[in-house]
Tab-separated table of C-alpha atoms in Angstrom:
chain	number	residue	atom	x	y	z
G	226	MET	CA	114.360	180.492	118.630
G	227	THR	CA	117.055	182.931	119.813
G	228	GLN	CA	117.070	186.676	119.154
G	229	ALA	CA	120.231	186.262	117.037
G	230	GLU	CA	118.446	183.775	114.750
G	231	ILE	CA	115.370	186.010	114.445
G	232	LYS	CA	117.516	189.033	113.570
G	233	LEU	CA	119.474	187.079	110.959
G	234	CYS	CA	116.243	185.736	109.413
G	235	SER	CA	114.882	189.284	109.237
G	236	LEU	CA	118.019	190.559	107.470
G	237	LEU	CA	118.015	187.670	104.988
G	238	LEU	CA	114.336	188.152	104.125
G	239	GLN	CA	114.764	191.900	103.665
G	240	GLU	CA	117.862	191.515	101.482
G	241	HIS	CA	116.331	188.894	99.176
G	242	PHE	CA	112.591	189.727	99.121
G	243	GLY	CA	112.081	193.313	100.311
G	244	GLU	CA	110.425	195.030	103.264
G	245	ILE	CA	106.849	193.684	103.002
G	246	VAL	CA	107.876	190.018	102.777
G	247	GLU	CA	110.394	190.601	105.574
G	248	LYS	CA	107.686	192.109	107.806
G	249	ILE	CA	105.334	189.141	107.278
G	250	GLY	CA	108.118	186.558	107.656
G	251	THR	CA	109.556	188.102	110.822
G	252	TYR	CA	106.063	188.420	112.328
G	253	LEU	CA	105.381	184.703	111.770
G	254	ILE	CA	108.819	183.740	113.154
G	255	ARG	CA	108.173	185.750	116.330
G	256	THR	CA	104.528	184.781	116.910
G	257	GLY	CA	104.363	181.226	115.537
G	258	THR	CA	101.374	179.809	113.655
G	259	GLN	CA	98.807	182.476	112.696
G	260	PRO	CA	95.683	182.727	110.479
G	261	LEU	CA	95.418	185.298	107.689
G	262	ARG	CA	93.069	187.539	109.693
G	263	MET	CA	95.589	187.916	112.550
G	264	ILE	CA	98.499	188.561	110.174
G	265	ILE	CA	96.600	191.449	108.512
G	266	SER	CA	95.481	192.865	111.860
G	267	ASP	CA	98.869	192.735	113.610
G	268	THR	CA	101.091	193.858	110.718
G	269	GLY	CA	98.797	196.650	109.525
G	270	LEU	CA	99.338	195.701	105.875
G	271	LEU	CA	96.669	195.485	103.172
G	272	LEU	CA	95.008	192.160	102.376
G	273	ASP	CA	96.496	192.112	98.862
G	274	GLN	CA	100.016	192.817	100.207
G	275	VAL	CA	99.768	190.042	102.794
G	276	LYS	CA	98.470	187.525	100.246
G	277	LYS	CA	101.267	188.299	97.774
G	278	ALA	CA	103.915	188.136	100.513
G	279	LEU	CA	102.603	184.768	101.721
G	280	CYS	CA	102.610	183.489	98.122
G	281	VAL	CA	106.286	184.443	97.788
G	282	LEU	CA	107.194	182.800	101.111
G	283	ILE	CA	105.270	179.612	100.275
G	284	GLN	CA	106.800	179.513	96.773
G	285	HIS	CA	110.283	179.471	98.358
G	286	ASN	CA	109.334	176.944	101.100
G	287	LEU	CA	109.884	179.565	103.800
G	288	VAL	CA	106.281	179.318	105.067
G	289	THR	CA	103.967	176.305	105.296
G	290	TYR	CA	100.191	176.270	105.731
G	291	GLN	CA	97.869	173.900	107.563
G	292	LEU	CA	94.110	173.508	107.222
G	293	GLN	CA	92.593	173.427	110.705
G	294	LYS	CA	89.543	171.381	111.760
G	295	ARG	CA	87.405	174.491	112.118
G	296	GLY	CA	87.946	175.290	108.424
G	297	PHE	CA	90.481	178.129	108.502
G	298	VAL	CA	94.098	178.063	107.309
G	299	GLU	CA	97.083	178.836	109.540
G	300	TYR	CA	100.535	179.847	108.312
G	301	GLU	CA	103.833	178.956	109.959
G	302	ALA	CA	107.332	180.300	109.174
G	303	GLN	CA	110.201	177.837	108.743
G	304	CYS	CA	113.060	179.655	110.471
G	305	LYS	CA	115.678	176.984	109.730
G	306	ARG	CA	114.745	177.128	106.052
G	307	VAL	CA	115.116	180.916	106.043
G	308	LEU	CA	118.625	180.573	107.496
G	309	ARG	CA	119.504	178.264	104.585
G	310	ILE	CA	119.365	181.317	102.276
G	311	LEU	CA	122.790	182.124	103.690
G	312	ARG	CA	124.090	178.893	102.117
G	313	TYR	CA	122.743	179.532	98.594
G	314	PRO	CA	126.175	180.534	97.172
G	315	ARG	CA	127.639	177.256	98.441
G	316	TYR	CA	124.863	175.185	96.849
G	317	ILE	CA	125.417	176.958	93.528
G	318	TYR	CA	129.206	176.585	93.665
G	319	THR	CA	128.881	172.871	94.490
G	320	ALA	CA	126.571	172.365	91.490
G	321	LYS	CA	129.151	174.131	89.304
G	322	THR	CA	131.940	171.891	90.651
G	323	LEU	CA	129.959	168.700	90.020
G	324	TYR	CA	128.008	169.570	86.852
G	325	ASN	CA	129.833	172.555	85.289
G	326	ASP	CA	128.172	175.840	84.292
G	327	THR	CA	124.912	174.189	83.227
G	328	GLY	CA	124.378	172.565	86.624
G	329	GLU	CA	125.279	175.831	88.328
G	330	LEU	CA	122.623	177.791	86.431
G	331	ILE	CA	119.948	175.093	86.921
G	332	VAL	CA	120.409	175.189	90.708
G	333	GLU	CA	120.632	179.000	90.673
G	334	GLU	CA	117.353	179.357	88.751
G	335	LEU	CA	115.554	176.946	91.094
G	336	LEU	CA	116.843	178.814	94.156
G	337	LEU	CA	115.901	182.191	92.683
G	338	ASN	CA	112.372	181.079	91.744
G	339	GLY	CA	111.658	178.540	94.480
G	340	LYS	CA	109.801	176.091	92.230
G	341	MET	CA	109.861	175.711	88.438
G	342	THR	CA	108.874	173.186	85.780
G	343	MET	CA	111.699	171.357	84.047
G	344	SER	CA	110.820	172.837	80.655
G	345	ALA	CA	110.939	176.399	82.040
G	346	VAL	CA	114.306	175.755	83.712
G	347	VAL	CA	115.788	174.250	80.541
G	348	ARG	CA	114.700	177.182	78.362
G	349	LYS	CA	115.893	179.831	80.849
G	350	VAL	CA	119.287	178.170	81.390
G	351	ALA	CA	119.799	177.602	77.644
G	352	ASP	CA	119.077	181.295	77.010
G	353	ARG	CA	121.492	182.403	79.732
G	354	LEU	CA	124.269	180.139	78.469
G	355	THR	CA	123.720	181.300	74.890
G	356	GLU	CA	124.161	184.911	76.057
G	357	THR	CA	127.683	184.082	77.277
G	358	MET	CA	128.732	182.233	74.091
G	359	GLU	CA	130.450	183.678	71.038
G	360	ASP	CA	128.295	185.008	68.209
G	361	GLY	CA	126.860	182.209	66.101
G	362	LYS	CA	126.984	179.630	68.920
G	363	THR	CA	123.949	178.530	70.903
G	364	MET	CA	123.136	176.127	73.735
G	365	ASP	CA	120.972	173.160	72.823
G	366	TYR	CA	117.962	172.345	75.021
G	367	ALA	CA	118.953	168.660	74.959
G	368	ASP	CA	122.311	169.376	76.654
G	369	VAL	CA	120.632	171.298	79.472
G	370	SER	CA	117.996	168.531	79.817
G	371	ASN	CA	120.730	165.907	80.200
G	372	THR	CA	122.340	167.859	83.047
G	373	PHE	CA	118.930	168.302	84.711
G	374	VAL	CA	118.387	164.510	84.515
G	375	ARG	CA	121.803	163.925	86.130
G	376	LEU	CA	120.921	166.303	88.972
G	377	ALA	CA	117.638	164.433	89.509
G	378	ASP	CA	119.350	161.028	89.345
G	379	THR	CA	121.773	162.091	92.079
G	380	HIS	CA	118.870	163.632	94.065
G	381	PHE	CA	120.200	167.220	94.062
G	382	VAL	CA	116.826	168.331	92.663
G	383	GLN	CA	113.457	166.786	93.469
G	384	ARG	CA	109.793	167.058	92.571
G	385	CYS	CA	107.482	169.247	94.627
G	386	PRO	CA	104.333	167.802	96.229
G	387	LEU	CA	101.223	168.028	94.038
G	388	VAL	CA	97.489	168.382	94.522
G	389	PRO	CA	96.126	164.815	94.237
G	390	GLU	CA	93.771	164.114	91.365
G	391	THR	CA	90.264	163.527	92.718
G	392	PRO	CA	86.994	163.236	90.839
G	393	GLU	CA	85.325	166.633	90.778
G	394	SER	CA	81.955	166.884	92.468
G	395	PRO	CA	79.826	169.802	91.214
G	396	ASP	CA	77.999	170.140	94.536
G	397	ALA	CA	81.017	169.963	96.877
G	398	PRO	CA	82.756	173.347	97.460
G	399	PRO	CA	86.535	173.422	97.028
G	400	PRO	CA	88.584	173.172	100.259
G	401	PRO	CA	89.992	176.431	101.745
G	402	ALA	CA	93.515	175.146	101.010
G	403	PRO	CA	94.772	172.212	98.928
G	404	THR	CA	96.506	169.263	100.547
G	405	LEU	CA	99.737	168.505	98.704
G	406	VAL	CA	101.092	164.948	98.477
G	407	ILE	CA	104.078	163.272	96.846
G	408	ASN	CA	104.858	159.630	96.218
G	409	GLU	CA	108.440	158.922	97.305
G	410	LYS	CA	108.934	156.703	94.257
G	411	ASP	CA	108.176	159.660	91.961
G	412	MET	CA	110.310	162.277	93.743
G	413	TYR	CA	113.242	161.927	91.338
G	414	VAL	CA	111.455	160.652	88.207
G	415	VAL	CA	112.045	163.054	85.324
G	416	PRO	CA	109.087	163.394	82.914
G	417	ARG	CA	109.709	162.314	79.326
G	418	LEU	CA	110.044	165.588	77.451
G	419	ASN	CA	111.032	166.132	73.853
G	420	LEU	CA	112.474	169.614	74.227
G	421	VAL	CA	113.757	170.652	70.822
G	422	GLY	CA	115.385	174.018	70.355
G	423	LYS	CA	118.309	176.252	71.206
G	424	GLY	CA	118.921	179.152	73.538
G	425	LYS	CA	118.019	182.631	72.313
G	426	ARG	CA	119.896	185.888	72.728
G	427	ARG	CA	118.244	189.068	73.953
G	428	ARG	CA	117.800	191.701	71.242
G	429	SER	CA	120.066	194.713	71.713
G	430	CYS	CA	118.866	196.979	68.853
G	431	ASP	CA	115.422	198.372	68.199
G	432	GLU	CA	115.693	197.556	64.506
G	433	GLU	CA	115.782	193.842	65.215
G	434	GLU	CA	112.320	194.063	66.712
G	435	ASN	CA	110.792	194.853	63.312
G	436	GLY	CA	109.994	192.663	60.337
G	437	GLU	CA	110.766	188.987	60.767
G	438	HIS	CA	111.301	189.257	64.528
G	439	LYS	CA	107.746	190.552	65.020
G	440	ALA	CA	106.319	187.632	63.066
G	441	LYS	CA	108.325	185.156	65.180
G	442	LYS	CA	107.221	186.872	68.363
G	443	GLN	CA	103.567	186.585	67.370
G	444	LYS	CA	104.075	182.910	66.616
G	445	GLN	CA	105.710	182.356	70.004
G	446	ASP	CA	102.886	184.219	71.738
G	447	GLY	CA	100.390	181.931	70.002
G	448	GLU	CA	102.286	178.846	71.124
G	449	SER	CA	102.670	180.046	74.713
G	450	SER	CA	98.913	179.775	75.203
G	451	GLU	CA	99.274	175.983	75.122
G	452	PRO	CA	100.394	174.429	78.416
G	453	PRO	CA	103.892	172.865	78.403
G	454	PRO	CA	104.081	169.028	78.372
G	455	ASP	CA	105.190	168.954	82.016
G	456	ASP	CA	102.627	171.488	83.213
G	457	GLY	CA	101.956	171.046	86.937
G	458	ILE	CA	105.163	169.052	87.631
G	459	TYR	CA	107.347	171.438	89.610
G	460	TRP	CA	110.911	170.944	90.842
G	461	GLN	CA	112.915	172.344	93.731
G	462	VAL	CA	116.454	172.075	95.113
G	463	ASN	CA	116.952	169.199	97.562
G	464	ILE	CA	118.849	171.033	100.302
G	465	ASP	CA	119.264	167.909	102.444
G	466	ARG	CA	121.153	166.200	99.604
G	467	PHE	CA	123.572	169.128	99.388
G	468	HIS	CA	124.078	168.942	103.159
G	469	GLN	CA	124.828	165.228	102.874
G	470	HIS	CA	127.452	166.060	100.228
G	471	PHE	CA	129.018	168.764	102.442
G	472	ARG	CA	129.115	166.382	105.400
G	473	ASP	CA	130.722	163.577	103.392
G	474	GLN	CA	133.329	165.922	101.905
G	475	GLY	CA	134.163	167.262	105.363
G	476	ILE	CA	134.725	163.763	106.733
G	477	VAL	CA	136.839	162.731	103.718
G	478	SER	CA	138.961	165.895	104.046
G	479	ALA	CA	139.475	165.298	107.770
G	480	VAL	CA	140.664	161.732	107.175
G	481	ALA	CA	142.864	162.837	104.266
G	482	ASN	CA	144.498	165.558	106.399
G	483	ARG	CA	145.151	163.101	109.209
G	484	MET	CA	146.579	160.387	106.965
G	485	ASP	CA	147.979	162.545	104.180
G	486	GLN	CA	151.078	160.500	103.308
G	487	ILE	CA	149.123	157.249	103.334
G	488	PHE	CA	146.497	158.541	100.933
G	489	ARG	CA	149.118	159.914	98.565
G	490	SER	CA	150.555	156.438	98.096
G	491	LEU	CA	147.175	155.017	97.050
G	492	PRO	CA	146.994	154.080	93.362
G	493	ALA	CA	144.777	156.145	91.071
G	494	GLY	CA	141.293	154.675	90.709
G	495	TYR	CA	140.026	151.726	92.712
G	496	ASN	CA	142.401	148.983	91.536
G	497	ILE	CA	143.744	148.102	94.975
G	498	VAL	CA	145.019	144.631	95.871
G	499	LYS	CA	142.962	142.993	98.648
G	500	GLN	CA	145.961	142.676	100.942
G	501	VAL	CA	146.743	146.399	100.623
G	502	LEU	CA	143.066	147.315	101.037
G	503	ASP	CA	142.885	145.278	104.262
G	504	GLN	CA	145.882	147.178	105.614
G	505	TYR	CA	144.274	150.568	104.922
G	506	LEU	CA	140.948	149.496	106.417
G	507	THR	CA	142.674	148.185	109.535
G	508	LEU	CA	144.583	151.457	109.838
G	509	LEU	CA	141.332	153.451	109.617
G	510	ALA	CA	139.539	151.151	112.081
G	511	ASP	CA	142.410	151.386	114.627
G	512	ASP	CA	142.644	155.194	114.429
G	513	PRO	CA	141.744	156.903	117.754
G	514	LEU	CA	139.228	159.169	116.018
G	515	GLU	CA	137.109	156.079	115.230
G	516	PHE	CA	135.729	157.476	111.975
G	517	VAL	CA	135.581	153.907	110.689
G	518	GLY	CA	134.361	151.007	112.810
G	519	LYS	CA	134.654	147.231	112.324
G	520	SER	CA	132.188	144.588	113.462
G	521	GLY	CA	132.677	140.830	113.203
G	522	ASP	CA	135.449	138.874	111.484
G	523	SER	CA	133.541	136.620	109.105
G	524	GLY	CA	134.365	137.384	105.496
G	525	GLY	CA	136.978	139.913	106.590
G	526	GLY	CA	134.586	141.841	108.818
G	527	MET	CA	132.027	144.601	108.229
G	528	TYR	CA	133.361	148.172	108.036
G	529	THR	CA	131.105	151.158	108.641
G	530	VAL	CA	131.547	154.935	108.874
G	531	ASN	CA	130.551	156.253	112.299
G	532	LEU	CA	128.911	159.522	111.265
G	533	HIS	CA	128.237	160.743	114.807
G	534	LYS	CA	131.867	160.338	115.934
G	535	ALA	CA	133.085	161.885	112.693
G	536	LEU	CA	130.845	164.935	113.164
G	537	ALA	CA	131.857	165.146	116.838
G	538	SER	CA	135.537	165.176	115.810
G	539	LEU	CA	134.889	167.930	113.249
G	540	ALA	CA	133.015	170.028	115.833
G	541	THR	CA	135.727	169.447	118.458
G	542	ALA	CA	138.452	170.460	115.999
G	543	THR	CA	136.475	173.650	115.253
G	544	LEU	CA	136.208	174.452	118.977
G	545	GLU	CA	139.942	173.809	119.493
G	546	SER	CA	140.815	176.090	116.580
G	547	ILE	CA	138.628	178.925	117.926
G	548	VAL	CA	140.052	178.592	121.447
G	549	GLU	CA	143.580	178.801	120.030
G	550	GLU	CA	142.752	181.860	117.914
G	551	ARG	CA	140.932	183.608	120.762
G	552	PHE	CA	143.054	182.743	123.797
G	553	GLY	CA	146.391	181.482	122.462
G	554	SER	CA	148.233	178.152	122.166
G	555	ARG	CA	148.544	177.576	125.930
G	556	CYS	CA	144.786	177.837	126.447
G	557	ALA	CA	144.328	175.466	123.511
G	558	ARG	CA	146.668	173.007	125.252
G	559	ILE	CA	144.521	173.134	128.412
G	560	PHE	CA	141.327	172.807	126.329
G	561	ARG	CA	142.635	169.701	124.526
G	562	LEU	CA	143.780	168.267	127.859
G	563	LEU	CA	140.277	168.649	129.331
G	564	LEU	CA	138.760	167.040	126.228
G	565	ARG	CA	141.059	164.058	126.629
G	566	LYS	CA	140.898	163.663	130.442
G	567	LYS	CA	137.208	164.696	130.790
G	568	HIS	CA	137.434	166.036	134.391
G	569	LEU	CA	140.445	167.670	136.099
G	570	GLU	CA	141.111	169.764	139.189
G	571	GLN	CA	143.078	172.990	138.785
G	572	LYS	CA	146.222	171.420	140.301
G	573	GLN	CA	145.971	168.513	137.850
G	574	VAL	CA	145.614	170.941	134.934
G	575	GLU	CA	148.774	172.748	136.055
G	576	ASP	CA	150.734	169.503	136.322
G	577	PHE	CA	149.534	167.845	133.093
G	578	ALA	CA	149.781	171.002	130.968
G	579	MET	CA	153.077	172.041	132.609
G	580	ILE	CA	151.876	175.628	133.039
G	581	PRO	CA	152.566	177.773	136.175
G	582	ALA	CA	149.698	177.923	138.674
G	583	LYS	CA	148.893	181.640	138.230
G	584	GLU	CA	148.809	181.415	134.427
G	585	ALA	CA	146.754	178.207	134.441
G	586	LYS	CA	144.241	179.800	136.836
G	587	ASP	CA	143.882	182.901	134.621
G	588	MET	CA	143.470	180.804	131.457
G	589	LEU	CA	140.866	178.542	133.029
G	590	TYR	CA	138.934	181.586	134.277
G	591	LYS	CA	139.035	183.188	130.817
G	592	MET	CA	137.611	180.068	129.152
G	593	LEU	CA	135.106	179.602	131.991
G	594	SER	CA	133.816	183.178	131.640
G	595	GLU	CA	133.411	182.672	127.867
G	596	ASN	CA	131.566	179.326	128.426
G	597	PHE	CA	134.180	177.211	126.627
G	598	VAL	CA	134.779	175.179	129.818
G	599	SER	CA	132.488	174.518	132.786
G	600	LEU	CA	133.076	173.887	136.482
G	601	GLN	CA	131.506	170.949	138.283
G	602	GLU	CA	131.244	170.840	142.083
G	603	ILE	CA	131.428	167.467	143.863
G	604	PRO	CA	130.909	167.947	147.642
G	605	LYS	CA	132.265	165.413	150.145
G	606	THR	CA	129.695	166.507	152.738
G	607	PRO	CA	126.075	167.730	152.540
G	608	ASP	CA	126.989	171.265	153.686
G	609	HIS	CA	128.929	172.000	150.431
G	610	ALA	CA	131.795	173.562	152.379
G	611	PRO	CA	134.469	174.781	149.935
G	612	SER	CA	137.244	173.064	151.901
G	613	ARG	CA	135.453	169.730	151.527
G	614	THR	CA	134.406	170.067	147.863
G	615	PHE	CA	136.123	168.950	144.666
G	616	TYR	CA	136.063	171.530	141.844
G	617	LEU	CA	136.479	169.810	138.496
G	618	TYR	CA	136.940	171.572	135.171
G	619	THR	CA	135.390	169.910	132.136
G	620	VAL	CA	134.320	170.633	128.538
G	621	ASN	CA	130.698	170.102	127.559
G	622	VAL	CA	131.144	169.906	123.785
G	623	LEU	CA	127.408	170.090	123.030
G	624	SER	CA	126.902	173.160	125.233
G	625	SER	CA	130.000	174.864	123.797
G	626	ALA	CA	128.861	174.089	120.249
G	627	ARG	CA	125.447	175.672	120.913
G	628	MET	CA	127.070	178.751	122.437
G	629	LEU	CA	129.412	179.085	119.467
G	630	LEU	CA	126.557	178.571	116.984
G	631	HIS	CA	124.681	181.452	118.618
G	632	ARG	CA	127.768	183.671	118.228
G	633	CYS	CA	128.106	182.650	114.586
G	634	TYR	CA	124.531	183.804	113.900
G	635	LYS	CA	125.344	187.148	115.542
G	636	SER	CA	128.549	187.440	113.488
G	637	VAL	CA	126.739	186.874	110.185
G	638	ALA	CA	124.069	189.442	111.128
G	639	ASN	CA	126.823	191.960	111.941
G	640	LEU	CA	128.526	191.269	108.611
G	641	MET	CA	125.279	191.782	106.697
G	642	GLU	CA	124.589	195.052	108.506
G	643	ARG	CA	128.128	196.216	107.746
G	644	ARG	CA	127.670	195.446	104.043
G	645	GLN	CA	124.382	197.354	104.010
G	646	TYR	CA	126.100	200.317	105.706
G	647	GLU	CA	128.985	200.322	103.197
G	648	THR	CA	126.537	200.214	100.282
G	649	LYS	CA	124.300	202.943	101.741
G	650	GLU	CA	127.247	205.278	102.399
G	651	ASN	CA	128.362	204.966	98.772
G	652	LYS	CA	124.887	204.881	97.219
G	653	ARG	CA	125.327	208.026	95.105
G	654	LEU	CA	128.663	206.852	93.719
G	655	LEU	CA	127.305	203.369	92.934
G	656	GLU	CA	124.325	204.840	91.061
G	657	LYS	CA	126.655	207.098	89.057
G	658	SER	CA	128.886	204.133	88.202
G	659	GLN	CA	125.882	202.088	87.045
G	660	ARG	CA	124.664	204.957	84.842
G	661	VAL	CA	128.091	205.311	83.229
G	662	GLU	CA	128.313	201.539	82.620
G	663	ALA	CA	124.842	201.556	81.022
G	664	ILE	CA	125.798	204.457	78.720
G	665	LEU	CA	129.039	202.705	77.741
G	666	ALA	CA	127.220	199.449	76.962
G	667	SER	CA	124.654	201.296	74.846
G	668	MET	CA	127.327	203.210	72.925
G	669	GLN	CA	129.412	200.076	72.328
G	670	ALA	CA	126.331	198.339	70.918
G	671	THR	CA	125.826	201.204	68.452
G	672	GLY	CA	129.494	201.155	67.389
G	673	ALA	CA	130.772	204.354	69.039
G	674	GLU	CA	134.371	205.493	68.549
G	675	ASP	CA	137.073	204.964	71.179
G	676	ALA	CA	137.375	208.700	71.832
G	677	GLN	CA	133.675	208.927	72.674
G	678	LEU	CA	133.896	205.911	74.993
G	679	GLN	CA	136.920	207.382	76.764
G	680	GLU	CA	135.077	210.658	77.287
G	681	ILE	CA	132.223	208.795	78.975
G	682	GLU	CA	134.640	206.796	81.159
G	683	GLU	CA	136.228	210.053	82.371
G	684	MET	CA	132.896	211.058	83.920
G	685	ILE	CA	134.103	209.057	86.936
G	686	THR	CA	137.149	210.820	88.435
G	687	ALA	CA	140.293	209.069	89.706
G	688	PRO	CA	139.389	209.542	93.431
G	689	GLU	CA	135.919	208.126	92.718
G	690	ARG	CA	137.437	205.095	90.992
G	691	GLN	CA	139.691	204.519	93.979
G	692	GLN	CA	136.681	204.784	96.307
G	693	LEU	CA	134.788	202.256	94.170
G	694	GLU	CA	137.737	199.849	94.285
G	695	THR	CA	137.927	200.158	98.069
G	696	LEU	CA	134.173	199.519	98.359
G	697	LYS	CA	134.389	196.480	96.073
G	698	ARG	CA	137.313	195.082	98.072
G	699	ASN	CA	135.492	195.573	101.393
G	700	VAL	CA	132.260	193.992	100.139
G	701	ASN	CA	134.193	191.007	98.751
G	702	LYS	CA	135.876	190.526	102.144
G	703	ILE	CA	132.502	190.645	103.892
G	704	ASP	CA	131.021	188.107	101.432
G	705	ALA	CA	133.994	185.766	101.929
G	706	SER	CA	133.680	186.112	105.714
G	707	GLU	CA	129.961	185.235	105.545
G	708	ASN	CA	130.772	182.046	103.620
G	709	GLN	CA	133.507	181.082	106.087
G	710	VAL	CA	131.238	181.617	109.101
G	711	ASP	CA	128.516	179.569	107.372
G	712	GLU	CA	130.957	176.650	107.003
G	713	THR	CA	131.444	176.746	110.787
G	714	ILE	CA	127.657	176.985	111.261
G	715	PHE	CA	127.182	173.881	109.115
G	716	VAL	CA	129.696	171.808	111.119
G	717	LEU	CA	128.167	172.866	114.448
G	718	GLU	CA	124.563	172.358	113.313
G	719	SER	CA	125.372	168.900	111.914
G	720	PHE	CA	127.021	167.869	115.196
G	721	ILE	CA	124.169	169.226	117.364
G	722	GLU	CA	121.536	167.545	115.187
G	723	SER	CA	123.471	164.253	115.252
G	724	THR	CA	123.841	164.393	119.056
G	725	VAL	CA	120.192	165.246	119.712
G	726	LYS	CA	118.962	162.458	117.417
G	727	LYS	CA	121.393	159.886	118.841
G	728	PRO	CA	119.454	157.260	120.864
């Protein structure tokens, strides 16, 4: 665990959960597995604060617990899972793209709450969608349930592990911590629920809380005492499924960009003649990138997608792009040459790249000092004399990817700190703007005249409005930059994981 990762985890925890949860989470990331007694002692927090913080972290899958043989429970932070908080906007946007606004809100609610029952998610999402609809229109629970079922069928949401049902023994004391289990066959099985109802709007006027509304509220309070039909069956977002979708889309986009004209000529849908299909498959299989491989000839052969080579190509393209942006097109030419030729002496680099000796030497040194290329010594004699030693330049893609991943973590941490600084510097103005917006909303709800509303709006002066616009523009740029860096992080992490797991 690098210092850059720890710092980023700390910033993410503080931004999303506050100082106490951040202190507990960062402590566990730095120290590893710890029992409750040590966490309280080392952090200096109260027992109640530590317990609540651990509950929040466990609820969001950021901390796991393990019952030890000696009877005490140890807690361990999941650093990689904490870093996934950075990708929450991308998960939500993907759900919106695939399953419209309903899917977006379902995934958003699950990410915000960590774990929820299906019935609770359906009601909350239906209420939120109803709020955005025109007066008189409401969102039906059944429509939200159908989208939830589709998300479960495609494995974007999954059941959480449960406490197994065991016969209760009156004499046996309960274990210090429950052991949660899940049957893989049940992970995506949606319980049969007959959720009847529509989304409700929040009341905006005090008068609506009298009379009939009070009677309904009492009735609802009476009903809420009964457990919901899916009580105890909790759901969470399946992050690995989203990552699989991102990976597949990245590979498809890479192939489409490489063979753009070919793909444009494909007919809409999948009605492709076998002869034409064979031609496209052969073209993909013969491509130097080797995204698609072919084995055997019986029955036309077996075609497979080589995920490792595809991810390696995506990571290599990312490295090439960064080298070009950082050092220029000539350095990128040398970098691509080393990738293709594997090992080259400086004189060979000069000749192949057709770059003067002095410039080639400077460019190689720049990339060497930044760890984008490495130098390998091959001595002719045991004494390693420079005059009798070959010096070969090469690119270690895995090492470069790890170095770049570390820099990406540092970049995101810097962006987050910059956003916090911008917000802190304009705190007074932001609070004033929020107060004015709240007053305007209240007056509009009570039917105030335009002149009154304009008078309230003028409480914020023209220079202040300009300052707010500048702040909004800067924060939007920072948010967009975070998302772009996270896309690079995903490509590099996928490649590193694929390379490490490769037999």
